[in-house]
Amino acid sequence: MQDHTINKDELNKFGSTTTLSDQVKALLLHQKKNWSLVKTNYADLEKVKVRLLHFSDFKLRLQFNPERIRSSAAKTDENSINERPCFLCEKNRPVEQKGIDFNGEYNIRINPYPIFPIHLTITLNEHQPQRISGRFGDMLRLSKALNEFTVFYNGPKCGASAPDHFHFQAGLKGLMPLYSETTKIAEKYGEVLFNDETLKLIAVDEPYLRKFFLLESNNQTEIERQFDKIHNILPVRDDETEPMMNILCFYNNGWKVVIFPREKQRPKQFFAEGDDQFLMSPASAEMGGLAVLPRENDFERITHADLVSIYRQVSLNNKTFESLKNKLKRNDE
């Protein structure tokens, strides 16, 4: 089997390799030079259409990106998964695709179908299903090492187009509006459920369209402990392997982790016909405020009301969210 891991000597030809963020920037330059698909798609990304829709206290960034049809319309049912080779496994990767090793467990690659100027797919070396349990600590370590990036996780029914192979993704900070809005939104609409010298837990409700829990801490042990508690009380459906959720994580002298519990994978508009259809399948980017639309007609005509409807359908229902908040309020345990 061909080794797809690139070494630092090769990366040094394309830029600094002092930090992991530097290394992935050099990797992108390497891939643009040596893989025509990456060169073409990242050049095209610079020309994508963008719209900003402003709400009272926040905004949504819309991106018309036809190459993302593969992800937005991906069939993720068990039969479809079983009928195709895993495109994240090393043996099935394009010969041109190279990656950076992370702790001997993960491989950091350039996503050839980007929505960010640098878009990373971070795959587990072993072929194991998309389940965050036991791997949240890896997400924290990655976000600290990739401190110029937001690292995110799509659950198997929450935007992951390869639910059969565990992976994270990452994009440069600031492209998703959530990054700059988190503190303001949490202060205005958040309810502090717990706060001590090591960790703060805040719940943000309906006005932001997307309900979420925010964890803030510079203590990895404490933030992992609190995440496990949230994970363990989130509802799991009979046909699911874990709670439906998207997770975004970024590090600035401490971690901020945003957990979006989900109600459903796709809104009714995805399955509608004619003018009622919008091919939008919310994943972490959309929950973070970057709505990717692969069809130009959808991009041009989608309205504030359409987006309110879509986000409210896929976000956890009010009753369950209130119940979760009550369970998480505590002094100590």
Coordinates of C-alpha atoms in Angstrom, one line a residue:
M1 CA 0.0 0.0 0.0
Q2 CA 1.3 3.4 -0.9
D3 CA 2.3 5.8 2.0
H4 CA 0.3 9.0 1.6
T5 CA 2.0 10.8 4.6
I6 CA 4.2 13.7 3.7
N7 CA 7.3 14.5 5.7
K8 CA 8.5 17.9 7.0
D9 CA 11.4 18.0 4.5
E10 CA 9.0 18.0 1.6
L11 CA 6.7 20.5 3.3
N12 CA 9.6 22.9 4.0
K13 CA 9.9 23.5 0.3
F14 CA 6.5 25.2 0.5
G15 CA 6.7 27.3 3.6
S16 CA 7.3 27.3 7.4
T17 CA 6.6 24.2 9.4
T18 CA 7.1 25.7 12.8
T19 CA 3.5 25.0 13.9
L20 CA 0.9 22.5 12.8
S21 CA -1.1 25.4 11.3
D22 CA 2.0 26.4 9.3
Q23 CA 2.4 22.8 8.1
V24 CA -1.2 22.6 6.7
K25 CA -0.7 25.9 4.9
A26 CA 2.4 24.4 3.3
L27 CA 0.5 21.2 2.5
L28 CA -2.2 23.2 0.7
L29 CA 0.5 24.8 -1.5
H30 CA 2.0 21.3 -2.2
Q31 CA -1.4 19.9 -3.1
K32 CA -2.2 22.8 -5.4
K33 CA 1.1 22.2 -7.3
N34 CA 0.8 18.4 -7.4
W35 CA -3.0 17.7 -7.6
S36 CA -5.0 19.4 -10.3
L37 CA -8.3 18.8 -8.6
V38 CA -7.2 20.9 -5.6
K39 CA -5.7 23.6 -7.7
T40 CA -8.9 23.9 -9.7
N41 CA -11.4 23.8 -6.8
Y42 CA -9.5 26.2 -4.6
A43 CA -9.2 28.6 -7.4
D44 CA -13.0 28.3 -8.0
L45 CA -13.6 28.8 -4.3
E46 CA -12.2 32.3 -4.7
K47 CA -15.0 33.1 -7.2
V48 CA -18.0 31.6 -5.4
K49 CA -21.0 33.9 -4.8
V50 CA -21.7 35.0 -1.2
R51 CA -24.7 36.6 0.4
L52 CA -25.1 38.0 3.9
L53 CA -28.5 37.8 5.6
H54 CA -28.7 40.0 8.7
F55 CA -30.9 39.1 11.6
S56 CA -31.4 41.3 14.7
D57 CA -28.2 40.2 16.6
F58 CA -26.4 37.9 14.1
K59 CA -25.9 37.1 10.5
L60 CA -25.9 34.1 8.2
R61 CA -23.4 33.8 5.4
L62 CA -24.7 32.1 2.3
Q63 CA -22.3 30.4 -0.1
F64 CA -23.2 29.2 -3.6
N65 CA -20.9 26.3 -4.1
P66 CA -21.9 23.7 -6.8
E67 CA -19.0 21.4 -6.0
R68 CA -20.6 20.7 -2.6
I69 CA -23.5 18.8 -4.2
R70 CA -21.5 15.6 -3.4
S71 CA -21.8 16.4 0.3
S72 CA -25.2 18.1 0.5
A73 CA -27.0 15.3 -1.4
A74 CA -24.9 12.4 -0.2
K75 CA -26.7 9.2 0.5
T76 CA -25.8 8.1 4.0
D77 CA -28.2 5.1 4.5
E78 CA -26.6 1.8 5.3
N79 CA -27.2 0.2 1.9
S80 CA -25.6 3.1 0.1
I81 CA -22.6 3.1 2.4
N82 CA -22.1 -0.6 2.0
E83 CA -22.2 -0.4 -1.8
R84 CA -19.3 2.0 -2.2
P85 CA -15.7 1.9 -1.2
C86 CA -14.7 4.1 1.8
F87 CA -13.2 7.2 0.2
L88 CA -11.5 8.1 3.5
C89 CA -9.5 4.9 3.8
E90 CA -5.9 5.2 2.7
K91 CA -6.1 2.4 0.2
N92 CA -8.9 4.2 -1.7
R93 CA -7.3 7.7 -1.7
P94 CA -6.2 9.4 -4.9
V95 CA -2.4 8.8 -5.4
E96 CA -1.9 12.6 -5.4
Q97 CA -3.5 13.1 -2.0
K98 CA -0.9 13.6 0.8
G99 CA -1.5 14.2 4.5
I100 CA 0.2 15.1 7.7
D101 CA 0.4 12.6 10.6
F102 CA -1.1 13.7 13.9
N103 CA -0.1 11.7 17.0
G104 CA 0.2 8.4 15.0
E105 CA -3.6 8.2 15.0
Y106 CA -4.9 10.7 12.5
N107 CA -4.0 12.0 9.0
I108 CA -4.6 15.6 8.2
R109 CA -5.5 16.2 4.5
I110 CA -6.6 19.0 2.3
N111 CA -10.3 18.6 1.5
P112 CA -10.5 18.7 -2.4
Y113 CA -14.1 20.1 -2.3
P114 CA -13.6 23.1 0.0
I115 CA -15.9 25.7 1.6
F116 CA -13.0 27.4 3.4
P117 CA -9.8 28.9 1.9
I118 CA -8.1 26.1 3.8
H119 CA -10.4 23.2 4.4
L120 CA -9.1 20.1 6.3
T121 CA -10.4 16.6 6.7
I122 CA -8.8 14.8 9.6
T123 CA -9.3 11.1 9.4
L124 CA -8.7 8.3 11.8
N125 CA -6.1 5.9 10.4
E126 CA -8.3 2.9 11.2
H127 CA -11.7 2.3 9.5
Q128 CA -14.1 2.9 12.4
P129 CA -17.5 4.4 12.5
Q130 CA -18.3 8.1 13.1
R131 CA -18.8 8.2 16.9
I132 CA -17.5 10.9 19.1
S133 CA -17.5 8.9 22.3
G134 CA -13.9 8.4 23.5
R135 CA -12.5 10.8 20.9
F136 CA -13.6 14.2 22.2
G137 CA -10.2 14.6 23.8
D138 CA -8.6 14.2 20.4
M139 CA -10.8 17.1 19.2
L140 CA -9.5 19.3 22.0
R141 CA -5.9 18.4 21.2
L142 CA -6.3 19.0 17.5
S143 CA -7.9 22.5 18.1
K144 CA -5.1 23.5 20.3
A145 CA -2.5 22.3 17.8
L146 CA -4.4 23.9 14.9
N147 CA -4.9 27.1 16.8
E148 CA -5.7 29.1 13.6
F149 CA -8.6 26.8 12.8
T150 CA -12.0 25.8 14.0
V151 CA -12.2 22.0 14.3
F152 CA -15.7 20.5 13.9
Y153 CA -17.5 17.2 14.1
N154 CA -20.5 16.1 12.1
G155 CA -22.5 13.3 13.6
P156 CA -23.3 10.3 11.4
K157 CA -26.8 11.7 10.7
C158 CA -25.8 15.4 11.0
G159 CA -23.9 16.2 7.9
A160 CA -21.2 13.5 7.8
S161 CA -21.0 12.2 4.2
A162 CA -18.8 9.4 5.4
P163 CA -20.4 8.1 8.5
D164 CA -18.6 4.8 8.2
H165 CA -15.1 6.3 8.8
F166 CA -14.3 8.5 11.8
H167 CA -13.1 12.0 11.0
F168 CA -13.1 15.6 12.0
Q169 CA -12.9 18.6 9.7
A170 CA -11.4 22.1 10.2
G171 CA -11.5 25.5 8.6
L172 CA -9.8 28.8 9.2
K173 CA -11.3 30.7 12.1
G174 CA -13.7 33.5 11.2
L175 CA -15.4 32.1 8.1
M176 CA -18.3 30.8 10.2
P177 CA -20.1 33.8 11.8
L178 CA -20.4 31.9 15.0
Y179 CA -16.7 32.4 15.8
S180 CA -17.1 36.2 16.2
E181 CA -20.7 36.0 17.6
T182 CA -20.3 33.4 20.3
T183 CA -19.5 35.7 23.2
K184 CA -22.1 38.3 22.3
I185 CA -24.9 35.8 21.7
A186 CA -24.1 33.9 24.9
E187 CA -24.2 37.1 27.0
K188 CA -27.5 38.2 25.5
Y189 CA -29.4 35.0 25.1
G190 CA -27.5 32.5 27.2
E191 CA -28.4 31.0 30.5
V192 CA -25.4 30.1 32.7
L193 CA -26.0 26.5 34.0
F194 CA -22.7 26.2 35.8
N195 CA -19.7 28.4 36.4
D196 CA -16.6 27.9 38.6
E197 CA -12.9 28.6 38.4
T198 CA -12.3 25.8 35.9
L199 CA -15.4 25.7 33.6
K200 CA -18.4 27.6 32.4
L201 CA -21.5 26.0 30.8
I202 CA -24.0 28.2 29.0
A203 CA -27.2 27.2 27.2
V204 CA -28.4 29.4 24.3
D205 CA -32.0 29.2 23.1
E206 CA -34.3 30.1 20.3
P207 CA -33.5 33.7 19.3
Y208 CA -30.3 32.4 17.7
L209 CA -32.3 29.9 15.6
R210 CA -29.9 27.1 16.7
K211 CA -30.0 25.9 20.3
F212 CA -26.6 25.1 21.7
F213 CA -24.5 24.4 24.7
L214 CA -21.3 26.4 25.2
L215 CA -18.4 25.1 27.2
E216 CA -15.5 27.4 28.1
S217 CA -12.4 26.2 30.0
N218 CA -8.6 26.0 29.9
N219 CA -8.7 22.7 31.8
Q220 CA -8.9 19.7 29.4
T221 CA -9.9 17.2 32.1
E222 CA -12.8 19.4 33.2
I223 CA -14.1 20.2 29.8
E224 CA -14.0 16.5 28.8
R225 CA -15.8 15.5 32.0
Q226 CA -18.6 18.1 31.3
F227 CA -18.9 17.0 27.6
D228 CA -19.3 13.4 28.7
K229 CA -22.2 14.4 31.0
I230 CA -23.9 16.3 28.1
H231 CA -23.3 13.4 25.7
N232 CA -24.7 10.9 28.2
I233 CA -28.0 12.8 28.7
L234 CA -28.7 13.7 25.1
P235 CA -31.5 11.6 23.6
V236 CA -30.5 8.7 21.3
R237 CA -33.1 7.3 18.9
D238 CA -33.6 3.6 18.5
D239 CA -32.0 3.5 15.1
E240 CA -29.0 5.7 16.0
T241 CA -25.6 4.9 17.5
E242 CA -25.1 8.2 19.3
P243 CA -27.0 11.5 20.0
M244 CA -27.6 13.7 17.0
M245 CA -25.2 16.6 17.2
N246 CA -22.7 18.9 15.6
I247 CA -19.7 20.2 17.6
L248 CA -17.4 23.1 16.9
C249 CA -14.2 23.7 18.9
F250 CA -11.6 26.5 18.8
Y251 CA -8.8 27.4 21.1
N252 CA -7.6 30.9 22.2
N253 CA -5.7 30.5 25.5
G254 CA -8.5 28.1 26.4
W255 CA -11.2 26.1 24.7
K256 CA -14.6 27.1 23.5
V257 CA -16.8 24.2 22.5
V258 CA -20.2 24.7 21.0
I259 CA -22.5 21.6 21.0
F260 CA -25.6 21.8 18.7
P261 CA -28.0 19.0 19.7
R262 CA -30.1 18.0 16.7
E263 CA -33.7 17.0 16.0
K264 CA -33.4 15.7 12.5
Q265 CA -30.9 15.3 9.7
R266 CA -32.6 17.3 7.0
P267 CA -35.6 19.7 6.8
K268 CA -38.7 19.1 4.9
Q269 CA -37.6 21.6 2.2
F270 CA -34.8 19.1 1.2
F271 CA -37.4 16.5 0.2
A272 CA -39.9 18.9 -1.3
E273 CA -40.5 19.4 -5.0
G274 CA -40.5 22.4 -7.4
D275 CA -40.2 25.8 -5.8
D276 CA -40.7 24.4 -2.3
Q277 CA -37.4 22.5 -2.5
F278 CA -34.1 23.9 -1.1
L279 CA -31.2 21.5 -1.3
M280 CA -29.7 22.5 2.1
S281 CA -28.5 19.7 4.4
P282 CA -27.3 21.4 7.6
A283 CA -24.0 20.2 9.0
S284 CA -21.5 22.0 11.3
A285 CA -20.8 24.8 8.9
E286 CA -24.5 25.6 8.6
M287 CA -24.9 25.4 12.3
G288 CA -22.0 27.8 12.6
G289 CA -23.7 30.3 10.3
L290 CA -22.2 29.4 6.9
A291 CA -25.0 28.0 4.8
V292 CA -23.7 26.2 1.7
L293 CA -26.1 25.9 -1.2
P294 CA -25.0 23.9 -4.2
R295 CA -27.7 25.2 -6.5
E296 CA -27.7 28.8 -7.7
N297 CA -31.5 29.1 -7.8
D298 CA -31.7 28.1 -4.1
F299 CA -28.9 30.6 -3.3
E300 CA -30.6 33.5 -5.0
R301 CA -34.1 33.0 -3.7
I302 CA -33.8 31.6 -0.2
T303 CA -35.2 34.1 2.4
H304 CA -34.9 34.9 6.1
A305 CA -38.2 33.0 6.7
D306 CA -36.9 29.9 4.8
L307 CA -33.8 29.8 6.9
V308 CA -35.7 30.3 10.1
S309 CA -37.9 27.3 9.2
I310 CA -34.9 25.1 8.2
Y311 CA -32.9 25.8 11.3
R312 CA -35.8 25.4 13.7
Q313 CA -36.6 22.0 12.1
V314 CA -33.2 20.5 12.5
S315 CA -32.4 22.0 15.9
L316 CA -33.5 20.2 19.1
N317 CA -37.2 20.8 20.1
N318 CA -37.9 23.2 22.9
K319 CA -39.3 20.7 25.4
T320 CA -36.3 18.4 25.2
F321 CA -33.8 21.3 25.4
E322 CA -35.5 22.7 28.5
S323 CA -35.3 19.3 30.1
L324 CA -31.6 19.0 29.3
K325 CA -30.9 22.4 30.8
N326 CA -32.6 21.4 34.1
K327 CA -30.6 18.2 34.3
L328 CA -27.3 20.1 33.7
K329 CA -27.9 22.8 36.3
R330 CA -25.8 21.9 39.3
N331 CA -23.5 23.1 42.0
D332 CA -21.2 20.1 41.9
E333 CA -21.4 16.3 41.6

